[in-house]
């Protein structure tokens, strides 16, 4: 008897409790920026591609669904000639983002990317590259690196001395 | 064999090692930078510190540099002593003070010894907040990229380039923490061995510049054991492929051949495989009368079947095709219709080499053996240009001599700084006689620059001194007999004398003379060896097949159907004769991977797989057969030449070649048919699966992009291509255990991502690979003929004023066919020119002269060739843009 009453009580309590279920797709849930959804490639604060085509994300990817090719531009920057993610294989594990030394590749809170045709889930660089820095506004890899690029000569990176004069023997 | 105690574990090591070698050979990990197995120790980096204890009771111990401390009997050391660990962590932190934040954009990343050692020493976070010193880079030419910020001042580059390879244009400049490693000014590195800096430098200062145009990481390259196709020495290589493109060549260690090094032709010539000149489809060429039209493989074979109906087939083989391809052609056309596709001088020279090595008493030297000789005589060959790695090994003679002296001073051989001091004291017993100065002359104790007849007289005099050692020099005022006396005395004193000759001058008499000198030394009980240089990777294989030369085929008159295998006949005989002969033939079919003048003159051109795309056996100049495996599958419809030839036999209605399933079947039939090749079936494990776990993977376990690299074409991953011709798979999966030598697809072990991982594959550092080296010698000296007989003296040609005898000039970059299809190598090749000696009285460097050679009148730029003997004019061999001249010839300068 007691258990029946308790059951009825529970039912009534749940009837008037606030709903967890929402009316998706009319309503959307809140997703934190750290949510692991659709992958993007970001740009640095100068608006240049952040990805330096180091291949670390593709090496970290447990399902091997990232393929890219590095090229070296006239301006001294290294960047991917193509960058492809096969989202029909991606398990959104975020290892690629963990591996990326330039904060270029980022997972976003967007997950609405279903397709009937698997081949439409193959994203190229044009589909991945966004116009801003994404979650990490400040970081600019080339400001830290020793490589000279257009507009930043040797010795002009963060915390660098001017280039050595090899012909001087002064201390 | 002393026993030492490392971290309290007794280890028996070879005698005469230092502690670093002992630790590495016993399987311990100990970080190091400045030591290199081929360069020895200098103690510059202080990274290899260990604790040494006096005895079991000693608990304090002292820090010593492992690379500079002998591994004596009973030595007790600790690698993981806390003080030693802390010391090493401190050293790496100092070395990293100025290191740029470059790993993601550094081509060394992922195979960087500095990365490995940093991780091994436990330095993970940068604490220093001081500014980093920076450097400007130099343009070092098409082979090497320079990024000086990354230097850790280990001195390996200078020790290799300057001390080991004899280069003069790379050195260390400035002082204290401003040290700069580079050239005095921008410009291409001059040494023929500059590419080794890529592997010698433990950081990303020197990286492969051709690789930069298509960078990949080491783990992303598909690699397989291969043999260098660019000269006759058979150096072992490890080419890498990605996205269907050959991307670089790395050294593959072979104890007795190339050791740790390659020459720049072998390292940078690979881009022929990606060349625009590749034939990718069967082509109906119509002898250049109309534009070529692509055909399917079936249509091409149907056309061939119609051609093959005629009376006779003639097959022209090639010294740049594998043994199996040549043999398949021989089977298709019949032994009596098979010709070697060699020029007359090459065929004659190769037959001489074969006869000397198989019938004579003197064994041929391995490259390593050449470096261990204690006196050497080079007769007529500019080895730096024709057999580059032999030149690098001959440069070791100085150290070999110093090492012997070092023993007297109680100085261990690995003590590089000490041994190098001794090596400076005197020149090694190296004597070079050639028509002009060679790049090796700076190492020689005596040189002679004279024309061929004088070279023969020189050889005669050497033999005469060997026959009567007590007699004084015949005529001390005559440079020929004087050097002959000096070099013969040195050879007589040597325990292990070496005589080097080759085919560069197209003069078989020089080979015979070299053999006769070596045979005399052998008869005197010396451990004499012969090193005879042959021009191409397949030359020696063809020599052992004993096929006739191209001219013999041409002498048969108009052919019915000609099948030409991977050969540009324009390089083999007088072009107008070749042209006329091909025009007379009813049908011409050419199998090749590069478009050449010969493919343009064919009816049908079939796309053969390039050497990096097919398995094949190659015999090097010492007579060692080695198997190369495909690094990547040929892109359909290209296929291995022997498979084309088999398909051609089948379409012509023959069934006798149908039994060949794999390359091993071809090799087995070759072994049964031709006696010299009897043992080639034992070369490698059978191509059937080597273990229950499957084939050996060509891709690393970290190979990336498998599910994305083809996804733009098809989202379903393709099945990996099968490879019936190798115990290797085009896959990441398969047998993951130790790979047998000769089948090693990578130099990698956990924690050792750079090529320094090699010591994990060797019995001891710088020793044999897992206790044996791949390949098998097909030639043993039978001693049937005591070839003491010197060739008859040659008469010097009578030259009028203004006339010059043409001598071949060989160039490491420019004379070889395949490497010239690689843009970086082509950039280093000389422009067309003729060579004249200094004080020639006719022209200065850079001057244009008109020359009449036979019927030909041509204008050429003169380049001064140091030491070129008077009366001689150097004629670049195989250089694109030179008018076709068949040597020997005489040129007259027209005023
Ligand atoms: S999220 Fe995971 S599976 Fe997807 S691309 Fe990144 S690493 Fe690969
Ligand atoms: S890890 Fe980052 S920088 Fe490197 S290739 Fe991937 S996205 Fe580009
Ligand atoms: S040299 Fe090595 S440690 Fe230095 S940036 Fe290059 S990969 Fe990184
Ligand atoms: S350039 Fe490379 S090899 Fe030379 S000292 Fe620097 S780190 Fe060592
Ligand atoms: S390796 Fe011993 S000091 Fe450098």
Short mmCIF file of N, CA and C in Angstrom, two decimals, chain B residues 424-573:
data_model
loop_
_atom_site.label_atom_id
_atom_site.label_comp_id
_atom_site.label_asym_id
_atom_site.label_seq_id
_atom_site.Cartn_x
_atom_site.Cartn_y
_atom_site.Cartn_z
N UNK B 424 96.98 14.33 -39.76
CA UNK B 424 97.53 15.50 -40.42
C UNK B 424 99.00 15.34 -40.72
N UNK B 425 99.65 14.43 -39.99
CA UNK B 425 101.10 14.37 -40.07
C UNK B 425 101.60 14.00 -41.46
N UNK B 426 100.92 13.07 -42.12
CA UNK B 426 101.39 12.72 -43.46
C UNK B 426 100.27 12.22 -44.33
N UNK B 427 100.49 12.33 -45.61
CA UNK B 427 99.47 11.92 -46.57
C UNK B 427 99.41 10.40 -46.63
N UNK B 428 98.22 9.87 -46.92
CA UNK B 428 98.10 8.41 -47.03
C UNK B 428 98.78 7.91 -48.29
N UNK B 429 98.99 6.63 -48.36
CA UNK B 429 99.62 6.03 -49.54
C UNK B 429 98.62 5.89 -50.67
N UNK B 430 98.16 7.03 -51.16
CA UNK B 430 97.22 7.03 -52.27
C UNK B 430 97.89 7.68 -53.46
N UNK B 431 97.87 7.00 -54.59
CA UNK B 431 98.53 7.51 -55.80
C UNK B 431 97.51 7.52 -56.92
N UNK B 432 97.43 8.65 -57.62
CA UNK B 432 96.41 8.80 -58.65
C UNK B 432 97.08 9.20 -59.96
N UNK B 433 96.84 8.39 -60.98
CA UNK B 433 97.31 8.73 -62.32
C UNK B 433 96.09 8.83 -63.22
N UNK B 434 95.87 9.99 -63.80
CA UNK B 434 94.68 10.22 -64.61
C UNK B 434 95.01 11.29 -65.64
N UNK B 435 94.15 11.47 -66.65
CA UNK B 435 94.44 12.48 -67.67
C UNK B 435 94.35 13.91 -67.14
N UNK B 436 93.67 14.10 -66.02
CA UNK B 436 93.54 15.46 -65.48
C UNK B 436 93.45 15.36 -63.96
N UNK B 437 93.50 16.51 -63.31
CA UNK B 437 93.40 16.51 -61.85
C UNK B 437 92.02 16.01 -61.45
N UNK B 438 91.93 15.26 -60.37
CA UNK B 438 90.64 14.78 -59.90
C UNK B 438 90.36 15.38 -58.53
N UNK B 439 89.13 15.26 -58.10
CA UNK B 439 88.73 15.86 -56.83
C UNK B 439 89.40 15.15 -55.64
N UNK B 440 90.01 14.01 -55.91
CA UNK B 440 90.63 13.26 -54.83
C UNK B 440 92.12 13.58 -54.71
N UNK B 441 92.63 14.39 -55.65
CA UNK B 441 94.08 14.64 -55.68
C UNK B 441 94.61 15.21 -54.37
N UNK B 442 93.75 15.99 -53.66
CA UNK B 442 94.22 16.60 -52.41
C UNK B 442 94.56 15.56 -51.35
N UNK B 443 94.07 14.33 -51.52
CA UNK B 443 94.35 13.28 -50.55
C UNK B 443 95.55 12.44 -50.96
N UNK B 444 96.05 12.65 -52.19
CA UNK B 444 97.03 11.72 -52.74
C UNK B 444 98.45 12.12 -52.34
N UNK B 445 99.29 11.10 -52.16
CA UNK B 445 100.70 11.35 -51.89
C UNK B 445 101.44 11.62 -53.18
N UNK B 446 100.86 11.21 -54.31
CA UNK B 446 101.49 11.49 -55.59
C UNK B 446 100.45 11.45 -56.68
N UNK B 447 100.53 12.39 -57.63
CA UNK B 447 99.58 12.39 -58.74
C UNK B 447 100.33 12.56 -60.05
N UNK B 448 99.68 12.16 -61.12
CA UNK B 448 100.28 12.22 -62.44
C UNK B 448 99.15 12.53 -63.41
N UNK B 449 99.34 13.53 -64.27
CA UNK B 449 98.28 13.87 -65.23
C UNK B 449 98.82 13.73 -66.64
N UNK B 450 98.53 12.60 -67.25
CA UNK B 450 99.09 12.29 -68.58
C UNK B 450 98.02 11.60 -69.43
N UNK B 451 98.18 11.60 -70.75
CA UNK B 451 97.23 10.91 -71.63
C UNK B 451 97.30 9.39 -71.46
N UNK B 452 96.32 8.72 -72.08
CA UNK B 452 96.19 7.27 -71.88
C UNK B 452 97.46 6.48 -72.20
N UNK B 453 98.13 6.72 -73.35
CA UNK B 453 99.33 5.91 -73.63
C UNK B 453 100.38 6.05 -72.52
N UNK B 454 100.48 7.27 -71.97
CA UNK B 454 101.42 7.48 -70.87
C UNK B 454 100.96 6.78 -69.59
N UNK B 455 99.63 6.72 -69.41
CA UNK B 455 99.10 5.99 -68.25
C UNK B 455 99.52 4.53 -68.34
N UNK B 456 99.46 4.00 -69.56
CA UNK B 456 99.86 2.60 -69.74
C UNK B 456 101.35 2.43 -69.48
N UNK B 457 102.12 3.44 -69.91
CA UNK B 457 103.55 3.36 -69.65
C UNK B 457 103.80 3.41 -68.14
N UNK B 458 103.00 4.25 -67.45
CA UNK B 458 103.10 4.33 -66.00
C UNK B 458 102.83 2.96 -65.38
N UNK B 459 101.74 2.32 -65.83
CA UNK B 459 101.40 1.00 -65.29
C UNK B 459 102.52 -0.01 -65.56
N UNK B 460 103.08 0.07 -66.78
CA UNK B 460 104.22 -0.80 -67.13
C UNK B 460 105.36 -0.62 -66.12
N UNK B 461 105.65 0.67 -65.84
CA UNK B 461 106.77 0.92 -64.94
C UNK B 461 106.48 0.43 -63.54
N UNK B 462 105.21 0.59 -63.09
CA UNK B 462 104.87 0.06 -61.76
C UNK B 462 105.13 -1.44 -61.73
N UNK B 463 104.64 -2.12 -62.80
CA UNK B 463 104.84 -3.57 -62.86
C UNK B 463 106.33 -3.91 -62.87
N UNK B 464 107.09 -3.10 -63.59
CA UNK B 464 108.54 -3.37 -63.68
C UNK B 464 109.18 -3.24 -62.30
N UNK B 465 108.78 -2.23 -61.54
CA UNK B 465 109.35 -2.08 -60.19
C UNK B 465 108.92 -3.25 -59.31
N UNK B 466 107.66 -3.68 -59.45
CA UNK B 466 107.20 -4.81 -58.64
C UNK B 466 107.98 -6.07 -58.99
N UNK B 467 108.36 -6.20 -60.28
CA UNK B 467 109.12 -7.37 -60.68
C UNK B 467 110.56 -7.31 -60.17
N UNK B 468 111.09 -6.09 -60.05
CA UNK B 468 112.48 -5.95 -59.57
C UNK B 468 112.51 -4.87 -58.50
N UNK B 469 112.03 -5.18 -57.30
CA UNK B 469 111.83 -4.14 -56.28
C UNK B 469 113.12 -3.45 -55.84
N UNK B 470 114.24 -4.15 -55.97
CA UNK B 470 115.47 -3.57 -55.44
C UNK B 470 116.05 -2.50 -56.36
N UNK B 471 115.73 -2.60 -57.65
CA UNK B 471 116.32 -1.68 -58.61
C UNK B 471 115.87 -0.25 -58.33
N UNK B 472 116.76 0.74 -58.55
CA UNK B 472 116.35 2.13 -58.35
C UNK B 472 115.43 2.57 -59.49
N UNK B 473 114.79 3.72 -59.33
CA UNK B 473 113.89 4.23 -60.36
C UNK B 473 114.63 4.34 -61.67
N UNK B 474 113.95 3.93 -62.76
CA UNK B 474 114.59 3.88 -64.06
C UNK B 474 115.13 5.25 -64.46
N UNK B 475 114.30 6.26 -64.34
CA UNK B 475 114.71 7.61 -64.75
C UNK B 475 114.02 8.58 -63.79
N UNK B 476 114.72 8.94 -62.69
CA UNK B 476 114.07 9.77 -61.66
C UNK B 476 113.62 11.12 -62.20
N UNK B 477 114.17 11.57 -63.32
CA UNK B 477 113.77 12.85 -63.87
C UNK B 477 112.44 12.79 -64.61
N UNK B 478 112.01 11.58 -64.97
CA UNK B 478 110.77 11.40 -65.72
C UNK B 478 109.62 11.24 -64.71
N UNK B 479 108.65 12.16 -64.72
CA UNK B 479 107.59 12.08 -63.70
C UNK B 479 106.85 10.74 -63.73
N UNK B 480 106.73 10.15 -64.92
CA UNK B 480 105.99 8.89 -65.03
C UNK B 480 106.71 7.79 -64.26
N UNK B 481 107.98 7.59 -64.56
CA UNK B 481 108.69 6.50 -63.88
C UNK B 481 108.96 6.84 -62.42
N UNK B 482 109.13 8.14 -62.13
CA UNK B 482 109.38 8.51 -60.74
C UNK B 482 108.18 8.16 -59.86
N UNK B 483 106.97 8.54 -60.32
CA UNK B 483 105.78 8.23 -59.51
C UNK B 483 105.56 6.72 -59.49
N UNK B 484 105.87 6.06 -60.62
CA UNK B 484 105.69 4.61 -60.67
C UNK B 484 106.56 3.95 -59.59
N UNK B 485 107.77 4.43 -59.46
CA UNK B 485 108.68 3.85 -58.47
C UNK B 485 108.13 4.09 -57.06
N UNK B 486 107.72 5.37 -56.84
CA UNK B 486 107.22 5.74 -55.50
C UNK B 486 105.98 4.92 -55.14
N UNK B 487 105.04 4.82 -56.07
CA UNK B 487 103.80 4.12 -55.72
C UNK B 487 104.04 2.62 -55.61
N UNK B 488 104.91 2.07 -56.46
CA UNK B 488 105.18 0.64 -56.37
C UNK B 488 105.83 0.30 -55.03
N UNK B 489 106.72 1.18 -54.56
CA UNK B 489 107.35 0.92 -53.25
C UNK B 489 106.30 0.91 -52.15
N UNK B 490 105.33 1.86 -52.24
CA UNK B 490 104.27 1.91 -51.22
C UNK B 490 103.40 0.66 -51.29
N UNK B 491 103.09 0.23 -52.52
CA UNK B 491 102.26 -0.97 -52.66
C UNK B 491 102.99 -2.19 -52.10
N UNK B 492 104.29 -2.22 -52.32
CA UNK B 492 105.08 -3.37 -51.84
C UNK B 492 105.08 -3.45 -50.33
N UNK B 493 105.10 -2.27 -49.69
CA UNK B 493 105.15 -2.27 -48.22
C UNK B 493 103.79 -2.61 -47.61
N UNK B 494 102.72 -2.49 -48.41
CA UNK B 494 101.37 -2.62 -47.86
C UNK B 494 101.01 -4.08 -47.64
N UNK B 495 100.24 -4.33 -46.61
CA UNK B 495 99.69 -5.66 -46.39
C UNK B 495 98.43 -5.85 -47.22
N UNK B 496 97.72 -4.74 -47.43
CA UNK B 496 96.42 -4.82 -48.07
C UNK B 496 96.33 -3.78 -49.18
N UNK B 497 97.14 -3.95 -50.24
CA UNK B 497 97.13 -2.94 -51.30
C UNK B 497 95.86 -3.04 -52.16
N UNK B 498 95.50 -1.91 -52.73
CA UNK B 498 94.29 -1.84 -53.54
C UNK B 498 94.63 -1.19 -54.87
N UNK B 499 94.10 -1.73 -55.95
CA UNK B 499 94.27 -1.10 -57.26
C UNK B 499 92.88 -0.77 -57.80
N UNK B 500 92.71 0.50 -58.17
CA UNK B 500 91.42 0.97 -58.64
C UNK B 500 91.55 1.34 -60.12
N UNK B 501 90.61 0.89 -60.92
CA UNK B 501 90.55 1.31 -62.32
C UNK B 501 89.10 1.31 -62.73
N UNK B 502 88.84 1.70 -63.95
CA UNK B 502 87.44 1.73 -64.36
C UNK B 502 87.28 1.94 -65.83
N UNK B 503 86.03 2.15 -66.22
CA UNK B 503 85.70 2.21 -67.63
C UNK B 503 85.54 3.63 -68.13
N UNK B 504 85.86 4.62 -67.28
CA UNK B 504 85.55 6.00 -67.62
C UNK B 504 86.24 6.46 -68.90
N UNK B 505 87.47 5.99 -69.13
CA UNK B 505 88.20 6.47 -70.30
C UNK B 505 87.95 5.59 -71.52
N UNK B 506 87.13 4.56 -71.36
CA UNK B 506 86.84 3.68 -72.49
C UNK B 506 88.06 2.92 -72.97
N UNK B 507 88.93 2.57 -72.03
CA UNK B 507 90.21 1.98 -72.41
C UNK B 507 90.42 0.66 -71.65
N UNK B 508 90.00 -0.48 -72.20
CA UNK B 508 90.12 -1.75 -71.48
C UNK B 508 91.56 -2.08 -71.08
N UNK B 509 92.53 -1.54 -71.83
CA UNK B 509 93.93 -1.85 -71.50
C UNK B 509 94.26 -1.38 -70.09
N UNK B 510 93.61 -0.28 -69.65
CA UNK B 510 93.87 0.21 -68.29
C UNK B 510 93.38 -0.81 -67.25
N UNK B 511 92.23 -1.44 -67.57
CA UNK B 511 91.69 -2.45 -66.65
C UNK B 511 92.67 -3.63 -66.56
N UNK B 512 93.16 -4.04 -67.73
CA UNK B 512 94.10 -5.18 -67.75
C UNK B 512 95.38 -4.83 -66.99
N UNK B 513 95.82 -3.58 -67.19
CA UNK B 513 97.05 -3.17 -66.51
C UNK B 513 96.84 -3.20 -65.00
N UNK B 514 95.67 -2.68 -64.55
CA UNK B 514 95.37 -2.68 -63.11
C UNK B 514 95.34 -4.11 -62.59
N UNK B 515 94.71 -5.01 -63.38
CA UNK B 515 94.62 -6.41 -62.96
C UNK B 515 96.00 -7.04 -62.87
N UNK B 516 96.85 -6.70 -63.82
CA UNK B 516 98.19 -7.29 -63.83
C UNK B 516 99.00 -6.83 -62.62
N UNK B 517 98.85 -5.54 -62.26
CA UNK B 517 99.56 -5.04 -61.08
C UNK B 517 99.05 -5.73 -59.82
N UNK B 518 97.70 -5.83 -59.70
CA UNK B 518 97.12 -6.46 -58.52
C UNK B 518 97.53 -7.93 -58.45
N UNK B 519 97.58 -8.59 -59.61
CA UNK B 519 97.95 -10.01 -59.63
C UNK B 519 99.39 -10.19 -59.16
N UNK B 520 100.25 -9.26 -59.54
CA UNK B 520 101.65 -9.34 -59.08
C UNK B 520 101.70 -9.24 -57.56
N UNK B 521 100.94 -8.27 -57.02
CA UNK B 521 100.96 -8.09 -55.57
C UNK B 521 100.41 -9.34 -54.87
N UNK B 522 99.37 -9.90 -55.47
CA UNK B 522 98.76 -11.10 -54.91
C UNK B 522 99.79 -12.24 -54.91
N UNK B 523 100.50 -12.36 -56.04
CA UNK B 523 101.49 -13.43 -56.15
C UNK B 523 102.60 -13.27 -55.11
N UNK B 524 102.81 -12.02 -54.66
CA UNK B 524 103.83 -11.80 -53.63
C UNK B 524 103.27 -12.07 -52.24
N UNK B 525 102.02 -12.53 -52.17
CA UNK B 525 101.46 -12.89 -50.87
C UNK B 525 100.77 -11.75 -50.16
N UNK B 526 100.58 -10.61 -50.86
CA UNK B 526 99.84 -9.51 -50.23
C UNK B 526 98.34 -9.77 -50.35
N UNK B 527 97.58 -9.19 -49.43
CA UNK B 527 96.12 -9.30 -49.52
C UNK B 527 95.58 -8.29 -50.51
N UNK B 528 96.05 -8.38 -51.78
CA UNK B 528 95.69 -7.37 -52.76
C UNK B 528 94.23 -7.47 -53.16
N UNK B 529 93.64 -6.33 -53.44
CA UNK B 529 92.26 -6.30 -53.92
C UNK B 529 92.16 -5.37 -55.11
N UNK B 530 91.14 -5.62 -55.92
CA UNK B 530 90.90 -4.81 -57.11
C UNK B 530 89.55 -4.13 -56.95
N UNK B 531 89.47 -2.89 -57.34
CA UNK B 531 88.17 -2.25 -57.36
C UNK B 531 87.98 -1.68 -58.76
N UNK B 532 87.11 -2.30 -59.55
CA UNK B 532 86.90 -1.86 -60.92
C UNK B 532 85.53 -1.19 -61.00
N UNK B 533 85.53 0.06 -61.44
CA UNK B 533 84.28 0.82 -61.47
C UNK B 533 83.54 0.56 -62.78
N UNK B 534 82.25 0.30 -62.67
CA UNK B 534 81.42 0.14 -63.86
C UNK B 534 80.40 1.28 -63.87
N UNK B 535 79.91 1.63 -65.08
CA UNK B 535 79.14 2.88 -65.14
C UNK B 535 77.74 2.84 -64.53
N UNK B 536 76.98 1.79 -64.76
CA UNK B 536 75.57 1.87 -64.39
C UNK B 536 75.16 0.75 -63.44
N UNK B 537 73.98 0.92 -62.84
CA UNK B 537 73.54 -0.02 -61.81
C UNK B 537 73.38 -1.44 -62.35
N UNK B 538 73.00 -1.56 -63.61
CA UNK B 538 72.80 -2.89 -64.16
C UNK B 538 73.96 -3.38 -65.01
N UNK B 539 75.04 -2.60 -65.06
CA UNK B 539 76.15 -2.95 -65.95
C UNK B 539 76.72 -4.33 -65.64
N UNK B 540 77.00 -4.57 -64.36
CA UNK B 540 77.67 -5.81 -63.99
C UNK B 540 76.78 -7.01 -64.26
N UNK B 541 75.48 -6.85 -64.04
CA UNK B 541 74.54 -7.93 -64.33
C UNK B 541 74.59 -8.30 -65.80
N UNK B 542 74.59 -7.27 -66.65
CA UNK B 542 74.66 -7.53 -68.09
C UNK B 542 75.98 -8.20 -68.45
N UNK B 543 77.06 -7.74 -67.77
CA UNK B 543 78.36 -8.34 -68.07
C UNK B 543 78.33 -9.83 -67.78
N UNK B 544 77.70 -10.21 -66.67
CA UNK B 544 77.65 -11.64 -66.32
C UNK B 544 76.75 -12.42 -67.27
N UNK B 545 75.79 -11.71 -67.91
CA UNK B 545 74.94 -12.39 -68.90
C UNK B 545 75.70 -12.61 -70.20
N UNK B 546 76.78 -11.87 -70.39
CA UNK B 546 77.62 -11.99 -71.58
C UNK B 546 76.85 -11.84 -72.87
N UNK B 547 75.98 -10.82 -72.91
CA UNK B 547 75.27 -10.54 -74.16
C UNK B 547 76.14 -9.65 -75.04
N UNK B 548 75.89 -9.69 -76.35
CA UNK B 548 76.70 -8.88 -77.25
C UNK B 548 76.25 -7.42 -77.25
N UNK B 549 77.11 -6.55 -77.77
CA UNK B 549 76.84 -5.12 -77.73
C UNK B 549 75.81 -4.72 -78.78
N UNK B 550 75.34 -3.48 -78.66
CA UNK B 550 74.37 -2.94 -79.60
C UNK B 550 74.88 -2.98 -81.03
N UNK B 551 76.17 -2.66 -81.19
CA UNK B 551 76.72 -2.61 -82.55
C UNK B 551 76.60 -3.96 -83.24
N UNK B 552 76.67 -5.06 -82.46
CA UNK B 552 76.53 -6.39 -83.06
C UNK B 552 75.12 -6.53 -83.62
N UNK B 553 74.12 -6.01 -82.90
CA UNK B 553 72.75 -6.08 -83.39
C UNK B 553 72.61 -5.23 -84.65
N UNK B 554 73.23 -4.04 -84.63
CA UNK B 554 73.11 -3.16 -85.79
C UNK B 554 73.82 -3.76 -87.00
N UNK B 555 74.86 -4.53 -86.72
CA UNK B 555 75.60 -5.14 -87.82
C UNK B 555 74.76 -6.20 -88.53
N UNK B 556 73.71 -6.69 -87.87
CA UNK B 556 72.86 -7.69 -88.52
C UNK B 556 71.98 -7.07 -89.60
N UNK B 557 72.02 -5.75 -89.71
CA UNK B 557 71.22 -5.08 -90.73
C UNK B 557 69.81 -4.83 -90.25
N UNK B 558 68.93 -4.52 -91.20
CA UNK B 558 67.56 -4.12 -90.85
C UNK B 558 66.89 -5.22 -90.03
N UNK B 559 66.29 -4.80 -88.93
CA UNK B 559 65.61 -5.76 -88.08
C UNK B 559 64.14 -5.83 -88.47
N UNK B 560 63.52 -6.93 -88.10
CA UNK B 560 62.09 -7.02 -88.36
C UNK B 560 61.34 -6.31 -87.24
N UNK B 561 61.31 -6.94 -86.06
CA UNK B 561 60.67 -6.28 -84.92
C UNK B 561 61.68 -6.14 -83.80
N UNK B 562 61.87 -4.89 -83.39
CA UNK B 562 62.85 -4.57 -82.36
C UNK B 562 62.14 -4.34 -81.05
N UNK B 563 62.59 -4.98 -79.99
CA UNK B 563 62.05 -4.70 -78.67
C UNK B 563 63.18 -4.09 -77.84
N UNK B 564 63.01 -2.85 -77.42
CA UNK B 564 64.07 -2.14 -76.71
C UNK B 564 63.62 -1.93 -75.26
N UNK B 565 64.47 -2.37 -74.34
CA UNK B 565 64.10 -2.36 -72.93
C UNK B 565 64.80 -1.21 -72.21
N UNK B 566 64.05 -0.28 -71.67
CA UNK B 566 64.56 0.79 -70.79
C UNK B 566 65.93 1.30 -71.22
N UNK B 567 66.02 1.72 -72.45
CA UNK B 567 67.33 2.11 -72.98
C UNK B 567 67.14 3.22 -74.00
N UNK B 568 67.94 4.26 -73.89
CA UNK B 568 67.95 5.30 -74.91
C UNK B 568 69.17 5.08 -75.80
N UNK B 569 68.93 4.49 -76.97
CA UNK B 569 70.05 4.09 -77.83
C UNK B 569 70.85 5.29 -78.31
N UNK B 570 70.25 6.47 -78.24
CA UNK B 570 70.97 7.68 -78.64
C UNK B 570 72.21 7.90 -77.78
N UNK B 571 72.18 7.36 -76.59
CA UNK B 571 73.33 7.50 -75.70
C UNK B 571 74.36 6.40 -75.92
N UNK B 572 74.06 5.45 -76.79
CA UNK B 572 74.90 4.25 -76.88
C UNK B 572 75.73 4.18 -78.15
N UNK B 573 75.28 4.88 -79.19
CA UNK B 573 76.00 4.76 -80.45
C UNK B 573 75.80 6.05 -81.22
#
